[in-house]
CSV table of C-alpha atoms and ligand atoms in Angstrom, one decimal:
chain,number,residue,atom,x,y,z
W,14,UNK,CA,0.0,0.0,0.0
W,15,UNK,CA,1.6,3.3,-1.2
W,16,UNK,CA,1.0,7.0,0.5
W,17,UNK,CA,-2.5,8.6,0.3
W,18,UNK,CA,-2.1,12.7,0.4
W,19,UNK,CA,-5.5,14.4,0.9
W,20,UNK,CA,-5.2,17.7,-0.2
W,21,UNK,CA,-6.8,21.0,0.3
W,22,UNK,CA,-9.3,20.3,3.1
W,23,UNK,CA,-11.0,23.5,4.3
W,24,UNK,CA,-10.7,22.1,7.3
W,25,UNK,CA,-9.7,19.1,9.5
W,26,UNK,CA,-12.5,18.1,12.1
W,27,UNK,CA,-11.3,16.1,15.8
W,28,UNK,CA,-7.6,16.6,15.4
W,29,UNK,CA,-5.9,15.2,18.3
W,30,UNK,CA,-2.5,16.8,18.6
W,31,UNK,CA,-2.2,15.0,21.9
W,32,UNK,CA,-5.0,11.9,22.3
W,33,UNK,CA,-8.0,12.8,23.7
W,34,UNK,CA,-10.1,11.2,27.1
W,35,UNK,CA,-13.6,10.5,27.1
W,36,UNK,CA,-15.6,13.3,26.1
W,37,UNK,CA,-18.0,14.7,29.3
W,38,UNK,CA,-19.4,17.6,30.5
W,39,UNK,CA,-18.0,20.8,28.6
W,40,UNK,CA,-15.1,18.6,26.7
W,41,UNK,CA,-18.2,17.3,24.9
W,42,UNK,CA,-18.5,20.4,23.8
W,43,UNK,CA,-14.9,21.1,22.4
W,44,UNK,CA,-14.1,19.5,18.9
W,45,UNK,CA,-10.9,20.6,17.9
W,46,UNK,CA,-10.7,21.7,14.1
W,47,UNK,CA,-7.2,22.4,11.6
W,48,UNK,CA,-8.4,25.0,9.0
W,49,UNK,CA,-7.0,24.3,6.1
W,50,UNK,CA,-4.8,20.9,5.9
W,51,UNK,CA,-3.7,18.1,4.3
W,52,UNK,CA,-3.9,14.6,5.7
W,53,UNK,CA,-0.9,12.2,4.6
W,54,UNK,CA,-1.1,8.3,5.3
W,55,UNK,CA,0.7,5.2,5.1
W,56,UNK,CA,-0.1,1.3,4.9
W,57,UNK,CA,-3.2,2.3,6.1
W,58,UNK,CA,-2.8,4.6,9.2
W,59,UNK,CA,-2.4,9.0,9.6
W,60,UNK,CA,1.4,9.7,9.4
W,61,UNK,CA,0.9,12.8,9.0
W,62,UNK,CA,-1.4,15.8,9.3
W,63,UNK,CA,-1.2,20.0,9.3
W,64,UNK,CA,-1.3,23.1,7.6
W,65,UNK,CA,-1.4,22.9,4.0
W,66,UNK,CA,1.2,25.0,3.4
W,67,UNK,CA,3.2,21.8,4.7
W,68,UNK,CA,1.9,19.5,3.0
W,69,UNK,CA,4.4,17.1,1.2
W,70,UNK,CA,4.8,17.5,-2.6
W,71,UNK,CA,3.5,14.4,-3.8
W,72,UNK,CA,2.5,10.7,-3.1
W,73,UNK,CA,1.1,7.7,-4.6
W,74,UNK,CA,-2.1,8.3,-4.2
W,75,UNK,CA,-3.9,12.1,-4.1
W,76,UNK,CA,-7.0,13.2,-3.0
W,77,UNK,CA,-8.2,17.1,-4.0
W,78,UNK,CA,-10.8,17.6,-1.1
W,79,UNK,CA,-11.7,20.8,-3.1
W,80,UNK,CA,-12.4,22.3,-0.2
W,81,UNK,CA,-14.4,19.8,1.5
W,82,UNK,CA,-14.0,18.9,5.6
W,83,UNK,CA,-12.0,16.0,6.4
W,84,UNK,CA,-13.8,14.1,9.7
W,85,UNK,CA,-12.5,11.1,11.2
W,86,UNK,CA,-14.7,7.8,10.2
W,87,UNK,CA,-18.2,8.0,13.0
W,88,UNK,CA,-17.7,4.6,15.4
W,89,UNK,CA,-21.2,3.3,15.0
W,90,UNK,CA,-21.0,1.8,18.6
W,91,UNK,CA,-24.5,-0.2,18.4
W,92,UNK,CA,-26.1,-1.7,15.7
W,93,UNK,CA,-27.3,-4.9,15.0
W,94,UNK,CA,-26.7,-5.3,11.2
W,95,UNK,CA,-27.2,-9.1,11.1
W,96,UNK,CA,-31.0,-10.5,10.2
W,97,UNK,CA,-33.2,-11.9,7.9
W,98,UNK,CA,-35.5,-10.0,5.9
W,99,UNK,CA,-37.3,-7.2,7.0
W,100,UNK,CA,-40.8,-6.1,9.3
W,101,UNK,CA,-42.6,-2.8,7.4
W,102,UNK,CA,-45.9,-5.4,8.3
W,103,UNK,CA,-45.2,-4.0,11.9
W,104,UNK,CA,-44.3,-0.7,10.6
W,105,UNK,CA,-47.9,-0.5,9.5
W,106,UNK,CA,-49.4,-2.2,12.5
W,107,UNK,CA,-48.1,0.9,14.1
W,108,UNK,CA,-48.9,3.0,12.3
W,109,UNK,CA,-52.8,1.9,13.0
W,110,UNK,CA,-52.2,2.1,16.6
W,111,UNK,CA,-50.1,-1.2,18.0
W,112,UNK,CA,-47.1,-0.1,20.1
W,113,UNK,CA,-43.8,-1.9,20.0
W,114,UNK,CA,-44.5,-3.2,22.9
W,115,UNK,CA,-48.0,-4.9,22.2
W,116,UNK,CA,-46.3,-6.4,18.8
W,117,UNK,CA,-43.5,-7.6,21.1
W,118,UNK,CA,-46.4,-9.1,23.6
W,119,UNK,CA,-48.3,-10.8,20.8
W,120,UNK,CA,-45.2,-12.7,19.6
W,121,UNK,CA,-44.0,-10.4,17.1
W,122,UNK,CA,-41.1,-7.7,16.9
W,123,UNK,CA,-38.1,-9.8,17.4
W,124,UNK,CA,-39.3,-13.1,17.6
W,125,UNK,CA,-40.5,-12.3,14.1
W,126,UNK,CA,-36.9,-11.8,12.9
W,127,UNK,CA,-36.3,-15.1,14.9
W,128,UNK,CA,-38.1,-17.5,12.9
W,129,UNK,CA,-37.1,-15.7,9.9
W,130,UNK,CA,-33.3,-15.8,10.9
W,131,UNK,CA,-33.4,-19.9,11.8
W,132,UNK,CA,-34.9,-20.3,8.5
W,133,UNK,CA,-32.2,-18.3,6.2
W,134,UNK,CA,-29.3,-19.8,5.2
W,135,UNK,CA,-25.5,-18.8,6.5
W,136,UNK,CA,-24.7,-17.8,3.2
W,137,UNK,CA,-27.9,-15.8,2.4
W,138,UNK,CA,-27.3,-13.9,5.9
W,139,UNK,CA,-23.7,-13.2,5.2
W,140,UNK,CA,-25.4,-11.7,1.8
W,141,UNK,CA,-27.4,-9.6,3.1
W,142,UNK,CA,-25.1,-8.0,6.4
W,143,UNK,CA,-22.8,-7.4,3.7
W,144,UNK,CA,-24.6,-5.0,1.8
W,145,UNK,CA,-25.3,-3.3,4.7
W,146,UNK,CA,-22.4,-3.3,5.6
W,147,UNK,CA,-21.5,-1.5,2.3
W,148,UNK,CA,-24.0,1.1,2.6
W,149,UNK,CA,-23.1,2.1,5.6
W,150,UNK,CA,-19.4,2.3,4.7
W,151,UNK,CA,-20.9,4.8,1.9
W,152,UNK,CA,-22.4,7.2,4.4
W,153,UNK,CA,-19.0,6.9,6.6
W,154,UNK,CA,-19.2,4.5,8.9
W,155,UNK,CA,-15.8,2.7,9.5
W,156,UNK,CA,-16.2,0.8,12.6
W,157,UNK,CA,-19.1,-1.1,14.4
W,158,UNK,CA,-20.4,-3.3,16.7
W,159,UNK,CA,-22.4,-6.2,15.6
W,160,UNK,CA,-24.7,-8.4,17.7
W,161,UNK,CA,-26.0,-11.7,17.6
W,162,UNK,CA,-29.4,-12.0,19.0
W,163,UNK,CA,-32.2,-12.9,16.2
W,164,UNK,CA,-31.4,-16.7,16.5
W,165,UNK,CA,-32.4,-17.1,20.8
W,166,UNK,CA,-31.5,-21.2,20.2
W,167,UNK,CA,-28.0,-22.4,20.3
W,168,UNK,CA,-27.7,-23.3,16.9
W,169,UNK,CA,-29.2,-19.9,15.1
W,170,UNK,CA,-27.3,-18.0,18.3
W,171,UNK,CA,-23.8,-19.8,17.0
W,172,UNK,CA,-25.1,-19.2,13.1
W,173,UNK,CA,-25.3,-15.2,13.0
W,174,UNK,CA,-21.6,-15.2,15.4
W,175,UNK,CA,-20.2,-17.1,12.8
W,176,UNK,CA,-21.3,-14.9,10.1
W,177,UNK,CA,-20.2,-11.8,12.4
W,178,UNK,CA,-16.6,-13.7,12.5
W,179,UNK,CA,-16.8,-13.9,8.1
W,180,UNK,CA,-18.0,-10.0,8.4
W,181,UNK,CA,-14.6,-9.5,10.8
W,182,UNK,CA,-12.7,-11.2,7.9
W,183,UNK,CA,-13.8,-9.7,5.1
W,184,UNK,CA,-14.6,-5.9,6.5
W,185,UNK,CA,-12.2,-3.1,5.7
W,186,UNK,CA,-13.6,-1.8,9.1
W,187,UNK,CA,-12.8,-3.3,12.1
W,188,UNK,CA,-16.0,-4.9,13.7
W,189,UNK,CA,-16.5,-5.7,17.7
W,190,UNK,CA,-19.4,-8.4,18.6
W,191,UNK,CA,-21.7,-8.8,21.2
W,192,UNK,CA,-23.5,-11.9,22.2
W,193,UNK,CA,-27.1,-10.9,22.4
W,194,UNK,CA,-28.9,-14.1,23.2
W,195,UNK,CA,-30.6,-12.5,25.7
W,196,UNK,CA,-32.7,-10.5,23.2
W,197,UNK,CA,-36.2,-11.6,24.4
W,198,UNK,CA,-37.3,-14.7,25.8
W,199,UNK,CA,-38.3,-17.0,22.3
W,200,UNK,CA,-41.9,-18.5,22.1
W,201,UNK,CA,-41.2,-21.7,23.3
W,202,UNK,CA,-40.2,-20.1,26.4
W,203,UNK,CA,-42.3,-18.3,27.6
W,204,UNK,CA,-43.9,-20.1,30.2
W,205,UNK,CA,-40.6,-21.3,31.8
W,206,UNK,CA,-38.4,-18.2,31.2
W,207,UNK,CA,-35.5,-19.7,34.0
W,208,UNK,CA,-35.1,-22.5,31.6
W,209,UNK,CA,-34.4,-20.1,28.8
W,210,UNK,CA,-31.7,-18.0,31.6
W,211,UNK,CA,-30.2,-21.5,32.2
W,212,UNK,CA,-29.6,-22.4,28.7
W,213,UNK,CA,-28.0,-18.9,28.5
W,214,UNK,CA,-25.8,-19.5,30.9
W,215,UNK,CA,-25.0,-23.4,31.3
W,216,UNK,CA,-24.8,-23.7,27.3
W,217,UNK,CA,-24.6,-20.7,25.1
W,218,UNK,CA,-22.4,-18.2,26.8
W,219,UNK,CA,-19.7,-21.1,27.5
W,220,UNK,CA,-19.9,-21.9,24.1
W,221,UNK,CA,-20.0,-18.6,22.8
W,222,UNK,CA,-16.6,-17.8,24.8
W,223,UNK,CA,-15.1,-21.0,24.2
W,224,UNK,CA,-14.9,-20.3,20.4
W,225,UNK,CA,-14.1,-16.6,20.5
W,226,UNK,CA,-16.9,-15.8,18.9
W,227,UNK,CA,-18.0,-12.7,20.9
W,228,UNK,CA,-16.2,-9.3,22.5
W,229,UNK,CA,-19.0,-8.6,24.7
W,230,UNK,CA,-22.1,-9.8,26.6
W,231,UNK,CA,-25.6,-8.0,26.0
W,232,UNK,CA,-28.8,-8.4,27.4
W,233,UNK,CA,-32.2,-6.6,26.7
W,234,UNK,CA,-33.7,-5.3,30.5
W,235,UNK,CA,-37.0,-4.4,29.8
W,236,UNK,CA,-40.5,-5.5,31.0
W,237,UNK,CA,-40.9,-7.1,27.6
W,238,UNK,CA,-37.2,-8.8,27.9
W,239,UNK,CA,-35.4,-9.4,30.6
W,240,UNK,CA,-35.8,-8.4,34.2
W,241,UNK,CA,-32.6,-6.6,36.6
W,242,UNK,CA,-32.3,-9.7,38.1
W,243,UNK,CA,-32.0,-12.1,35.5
W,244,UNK,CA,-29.5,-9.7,33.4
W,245,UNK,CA,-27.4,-9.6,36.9
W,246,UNK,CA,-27.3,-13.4,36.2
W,247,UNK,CA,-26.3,-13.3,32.9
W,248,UNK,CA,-23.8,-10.4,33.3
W,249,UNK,CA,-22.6,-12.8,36.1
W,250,UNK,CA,-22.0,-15.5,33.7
W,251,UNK,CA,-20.7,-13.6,31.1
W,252,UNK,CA,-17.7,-12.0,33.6
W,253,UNK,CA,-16.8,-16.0,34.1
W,254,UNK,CA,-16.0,-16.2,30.7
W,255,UNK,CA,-14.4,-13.0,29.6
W,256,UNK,CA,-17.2,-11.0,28.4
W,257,UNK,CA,-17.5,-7.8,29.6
W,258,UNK,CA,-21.4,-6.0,29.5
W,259,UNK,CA,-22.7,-3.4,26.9
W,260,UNK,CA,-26.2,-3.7,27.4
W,261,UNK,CA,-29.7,-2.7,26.4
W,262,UNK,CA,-31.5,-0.9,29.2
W,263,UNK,CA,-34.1,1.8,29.9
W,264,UNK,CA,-35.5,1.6,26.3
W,265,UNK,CA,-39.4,2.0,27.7
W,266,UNK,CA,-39.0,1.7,31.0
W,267,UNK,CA,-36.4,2.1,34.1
W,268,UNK,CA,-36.4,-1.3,35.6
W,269,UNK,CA,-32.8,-0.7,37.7
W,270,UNK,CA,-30.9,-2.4,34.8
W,271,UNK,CA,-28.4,0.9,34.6
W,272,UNK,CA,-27.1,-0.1,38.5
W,273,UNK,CA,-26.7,-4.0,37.6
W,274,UNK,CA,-25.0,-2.6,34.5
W,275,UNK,CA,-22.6,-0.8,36.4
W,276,UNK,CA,-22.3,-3.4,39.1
W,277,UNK,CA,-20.5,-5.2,36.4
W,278,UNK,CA,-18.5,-2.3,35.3
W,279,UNK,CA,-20.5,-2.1,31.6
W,280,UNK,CA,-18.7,-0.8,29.1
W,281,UNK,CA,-21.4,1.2,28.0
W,282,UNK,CA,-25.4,1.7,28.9
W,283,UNK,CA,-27.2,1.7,25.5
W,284,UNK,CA,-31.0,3.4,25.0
W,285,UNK,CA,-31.7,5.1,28.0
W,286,UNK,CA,-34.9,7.2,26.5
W,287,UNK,CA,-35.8,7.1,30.1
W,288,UNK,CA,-33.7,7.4,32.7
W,289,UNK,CA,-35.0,7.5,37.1
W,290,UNK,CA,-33.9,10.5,38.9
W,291,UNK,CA,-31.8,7.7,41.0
W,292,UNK,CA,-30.1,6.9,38.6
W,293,UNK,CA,-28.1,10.3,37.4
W,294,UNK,CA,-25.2,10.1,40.1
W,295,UNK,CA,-24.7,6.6,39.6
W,296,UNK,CA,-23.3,7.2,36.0
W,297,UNK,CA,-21.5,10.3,37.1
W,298,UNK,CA,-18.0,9.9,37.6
W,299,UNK,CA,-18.1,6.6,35.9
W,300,UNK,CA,-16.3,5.6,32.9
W,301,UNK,CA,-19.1,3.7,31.5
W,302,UNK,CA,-20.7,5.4,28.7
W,303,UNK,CA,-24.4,6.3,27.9
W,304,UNK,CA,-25.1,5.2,24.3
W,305,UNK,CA,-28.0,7.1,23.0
W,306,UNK,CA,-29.6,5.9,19.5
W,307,UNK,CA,-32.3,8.6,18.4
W,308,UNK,CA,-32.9,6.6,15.3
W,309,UNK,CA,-34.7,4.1,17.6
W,310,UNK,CA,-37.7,6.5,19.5
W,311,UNK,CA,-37.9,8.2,16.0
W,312,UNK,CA,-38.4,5.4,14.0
W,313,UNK,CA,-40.8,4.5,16.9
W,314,UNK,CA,-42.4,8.1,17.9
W,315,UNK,CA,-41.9,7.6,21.4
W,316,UNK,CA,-39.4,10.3,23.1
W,317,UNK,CA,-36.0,10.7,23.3
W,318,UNK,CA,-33.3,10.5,25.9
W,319,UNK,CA,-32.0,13.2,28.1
W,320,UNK,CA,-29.2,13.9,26.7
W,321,UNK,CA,-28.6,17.5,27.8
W,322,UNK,CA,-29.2,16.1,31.5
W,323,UNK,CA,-26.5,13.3,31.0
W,324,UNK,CA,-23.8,16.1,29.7
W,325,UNK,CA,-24.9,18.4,32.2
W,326,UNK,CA,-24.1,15.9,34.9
W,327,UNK,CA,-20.8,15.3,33.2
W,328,UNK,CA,-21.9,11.7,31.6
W,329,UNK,CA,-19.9,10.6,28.7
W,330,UNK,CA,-22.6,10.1,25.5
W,331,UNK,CA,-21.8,8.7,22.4
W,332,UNK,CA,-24.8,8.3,19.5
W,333,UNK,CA,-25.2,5.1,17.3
W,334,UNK,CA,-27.7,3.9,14.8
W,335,UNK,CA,-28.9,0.5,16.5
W,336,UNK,CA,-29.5,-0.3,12.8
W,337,UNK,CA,-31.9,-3.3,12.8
W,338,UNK,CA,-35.2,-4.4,11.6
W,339,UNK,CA,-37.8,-3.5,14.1
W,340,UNK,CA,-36.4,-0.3,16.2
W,341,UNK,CA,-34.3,1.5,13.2
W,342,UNK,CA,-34.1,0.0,9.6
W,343,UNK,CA,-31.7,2.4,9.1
W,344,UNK,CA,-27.6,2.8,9.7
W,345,UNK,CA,-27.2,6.6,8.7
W,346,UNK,CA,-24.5,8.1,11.3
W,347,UNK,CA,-25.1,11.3,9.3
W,348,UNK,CA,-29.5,11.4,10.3
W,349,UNK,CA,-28.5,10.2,13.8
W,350,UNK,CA,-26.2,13.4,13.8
W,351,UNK,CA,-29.2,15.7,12.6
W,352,UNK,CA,-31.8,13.3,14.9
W,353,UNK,CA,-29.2,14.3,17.8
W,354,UNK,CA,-29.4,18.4,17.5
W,355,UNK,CA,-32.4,18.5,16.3
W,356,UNK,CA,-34.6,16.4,18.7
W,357,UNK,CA,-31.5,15.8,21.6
W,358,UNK,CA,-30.6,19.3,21.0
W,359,UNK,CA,-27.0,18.5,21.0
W,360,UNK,CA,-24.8,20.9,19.6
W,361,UNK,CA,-23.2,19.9,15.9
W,362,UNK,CA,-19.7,19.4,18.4
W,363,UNK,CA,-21.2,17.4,20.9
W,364,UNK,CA,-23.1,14.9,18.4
W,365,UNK,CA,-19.9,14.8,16.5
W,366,UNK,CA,-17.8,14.0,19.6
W,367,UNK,CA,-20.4,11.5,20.4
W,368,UNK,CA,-19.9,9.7,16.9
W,369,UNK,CA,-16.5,9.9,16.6
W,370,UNK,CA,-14.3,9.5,19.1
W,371,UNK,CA,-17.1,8.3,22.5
W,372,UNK,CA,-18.0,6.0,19.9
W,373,UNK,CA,-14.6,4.7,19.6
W,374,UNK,CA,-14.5,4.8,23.0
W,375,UNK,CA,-17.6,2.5,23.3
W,376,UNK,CA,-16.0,-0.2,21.2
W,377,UNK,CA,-12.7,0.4,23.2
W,378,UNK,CA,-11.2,1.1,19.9
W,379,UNK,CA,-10.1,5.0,20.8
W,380,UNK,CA,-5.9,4.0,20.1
W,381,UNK,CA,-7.6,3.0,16.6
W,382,UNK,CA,-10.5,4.9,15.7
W,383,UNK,CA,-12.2,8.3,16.5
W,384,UNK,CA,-10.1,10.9,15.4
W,385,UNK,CA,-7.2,12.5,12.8
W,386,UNK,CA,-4.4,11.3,15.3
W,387,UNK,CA,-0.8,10.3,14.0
W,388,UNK,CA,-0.7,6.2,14.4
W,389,UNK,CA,-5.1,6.0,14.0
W,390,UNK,CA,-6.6,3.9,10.9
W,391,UNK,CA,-6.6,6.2,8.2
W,392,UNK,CA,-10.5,6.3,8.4
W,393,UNK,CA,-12.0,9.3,6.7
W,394,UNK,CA,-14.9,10.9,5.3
W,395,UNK,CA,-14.1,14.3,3.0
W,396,UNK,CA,-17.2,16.0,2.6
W,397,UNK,CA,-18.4,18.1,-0.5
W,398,UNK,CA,-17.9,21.7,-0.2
W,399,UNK,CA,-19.8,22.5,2.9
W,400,UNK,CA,-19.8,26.4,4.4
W,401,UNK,CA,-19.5,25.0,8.1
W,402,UNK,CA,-19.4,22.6,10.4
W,403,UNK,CA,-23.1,23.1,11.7
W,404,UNK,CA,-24.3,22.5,8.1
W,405,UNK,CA,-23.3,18.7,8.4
W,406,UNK,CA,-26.5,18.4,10.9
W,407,UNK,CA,-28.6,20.9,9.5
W,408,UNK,CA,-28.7,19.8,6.0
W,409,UNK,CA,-30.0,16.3,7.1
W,410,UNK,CA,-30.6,14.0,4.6
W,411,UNK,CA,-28.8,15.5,2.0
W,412,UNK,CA,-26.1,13.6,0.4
W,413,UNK,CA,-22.8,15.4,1.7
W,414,UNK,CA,-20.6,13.4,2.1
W,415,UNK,CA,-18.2,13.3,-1.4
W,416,UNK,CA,-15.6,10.3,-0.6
W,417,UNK,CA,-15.2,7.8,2.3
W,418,UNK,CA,-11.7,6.5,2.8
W,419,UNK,CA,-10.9,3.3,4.7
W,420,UNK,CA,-7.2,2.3,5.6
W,421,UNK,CA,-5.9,4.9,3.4
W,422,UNK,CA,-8.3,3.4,0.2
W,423,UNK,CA,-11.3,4.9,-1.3
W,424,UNK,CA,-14.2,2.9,-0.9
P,18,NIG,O1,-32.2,-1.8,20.3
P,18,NIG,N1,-34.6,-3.1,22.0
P,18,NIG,C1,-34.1,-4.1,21.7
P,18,NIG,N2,-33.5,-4.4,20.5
P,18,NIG,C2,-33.5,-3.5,19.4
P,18,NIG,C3,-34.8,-3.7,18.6
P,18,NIG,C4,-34.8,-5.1,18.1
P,18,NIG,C5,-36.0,-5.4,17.2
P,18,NIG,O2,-37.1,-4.9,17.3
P,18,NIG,O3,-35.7,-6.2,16.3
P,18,NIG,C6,-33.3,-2.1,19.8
P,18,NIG,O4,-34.2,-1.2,19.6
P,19,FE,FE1,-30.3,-2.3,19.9
């Protein structure tokens, strides 16, 4: 792989001179910028960035960004890009008045995408999270977390993990799993739920480990999923074996999931569209980081999290698409961004910050990922022409973004 030289960016967005903590509080706030630079990388990671006017004279490869802003990749900390098929038939029941949670009740919603998963072939499944993968890549995504999650048996469980492992393989970005079995307690289950826990933990998670197959542990605590208790269990059982917890909590309800979360020193706290008064000081002064995905209540009209409350209490946020079938058929960083001032009313820095590098944090990939840092992945998006950074946000859904670079290569 020869140099990459991109030339002639108005300016250079999450610089990081020296690297950069977790963003809370004010430092959410403050996204350092280079006007006018040049970005110069090698075998696939930043070598170099600064002023234009020293910018080498040439290398292999040279990109004009014509004036465009240079951002690092967004970390796209929560999605769950593997499943089978899609569900606008619930789309539709909602719109006609079923909630999410009715659907859910009635043996839809994500047992749905269960029966459809177990049906569909490995190789029809690696199809599909592939494009996905792609078109995400294509609106500037270049790192994720996948989860398993749509299979809730053994078998189906150990089916999408292995075609997370392929996605690992083949992806240009680097990916991070989570075991999700503990996505919602499948049909068959339902009237013996501690079987379902006990399978989890006597059989899936030691397999799951065993082979490598996931980074992390995730469970879904909600009245319609799992209860405190039983994800306390599960975390439990997933600290055994080397998982550590980035879970799903406080989605419709606040059950106490964010203190058994933290109990076993989650990674991250993901949702949170409601959040208990009790439950502000614990995440202050904690590392662990509140994940908030707008796409999710806009998709489902239900409200949104408090963000301004979490950075006002000095709570690290990051933003992620959650991209899956039910919650948010959709993987755009760049609407979260404009769903995150707009209806969060974060400002263009914050939800930026929150992509980027808390994102990277999120995936524990921040040496890696998250900024224009000397020694991170080449990962970048150069946007077109663009008269700010506030217009990135505020021209939402409009097609912005002019190139996408992976390890130094265009994709
Ligand atoms: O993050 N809330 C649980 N899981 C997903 C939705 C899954 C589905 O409906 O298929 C979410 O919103
Ligand atoms: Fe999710």
């Amino acid at each position: 792989m020869g140099a990459l030289l991109v030339r002639n960016a108005a300016c250079l967005v999450q610089v990081e001179r020296v690297r950069r903590p977790l963003l809370r509080g004010a430092a959410q706030g403050v996204l350092p910028v280079l006007e006018n630079g040049y970005v110069l990388a090698e075998n696939g990671r930043i070598l170099a960035f600064g002023p234009s006017a020293e910018a080498p004279e040439r290398a292999d490869l040279e990109i004009d960004a014509k004036g465009g802003f240079v951002l690092p990749c967004w970390v796209d900390s929560h999605t769950h890009l593997i499943f089978a098929g899609s569900r606008e038939g619930e789309f539709a029941d909602r719109i006609n008045g079923l909630s999410y949670e009715e659907i859910a009740r009635r043996g839809g919603g994500i047992m749905n995408s269960a029966r459809l998963l177990r049906e569909t072939p490995e190789e029809k499944l690696r199809e599909q999270a592939y494009a996905r993968l792609l078109e995400v890549q294509g609106k500037g995504t270049g790192a994720m977390e996948v989860k398993s999650g749509y299979g809730l048996n053994t078998e189906a469980e150990l089916k999408m993990l292995r075609v997370a492992r392929w996605l690992k393989e083949v992806s240009k970005a680097p990916l991070k799993v989570s075991f999700l079995g503990a996505h919602t307690i499948p049909a068959d289950y339902r009237d013996r739920r501690e079987e379902y826990v006990r399978l989890l933990v006597d059989e899936m998670i030691p397999r799951v480990a065993g082979e490598g197959l996931a980074d992390y542990i995730d469970v879904f605590c909600e009245k319609v999923a799992f209860s405190p208790a039983e994800m306390d269990l599960l975390l439990e059982a997933g600290a055994k074996h080397g998982l550590k917890p980035k879970v799903h909590v406080n989605q419709f309800n606040a059950l106490g999931g964010i203190g058994v979360a933290l109990k076993h020193g989650a990674v991250s706290v993901d949702h949170l569209e409601v959040v208990g008064e009790e439950e502000f000081p614990l995440l202050k002064n904690g590392s662990t980081i509140a994940t908030l995905l707008p796409s999710a209540p806009f998709f489902l009209n239900d409200h949104y999290p408090p963000a301004r409350r979490l950075i006002r209490e000095e709570i690290p946020v990051a933003l992620a698409s959650d991209y899956n079938p039910g919650s948010s058929p959709s993987g755009s960083m760049p609407f979260v961004l404009s769903l995150a001032c707009v209806k969060l009313r974060m400002t263009p820095e914050e939800a930026i910050n929150a992509a980027t590098l808390n994102g990277a944090y999120a995936l524990e990939l921040e040496s890696e990922c998250g900024g224009i840092a000397v020694g991170k992945r080449a990962d970048l998006i150069i946007t077109r022409p663009v008269p700010s950074l506030a217009f990135l946000p505020y021209a939402f859904g409009s097609d912005w973004i002019a190139e996408v670079i992976l390890q130094g290569e265009r994709v």
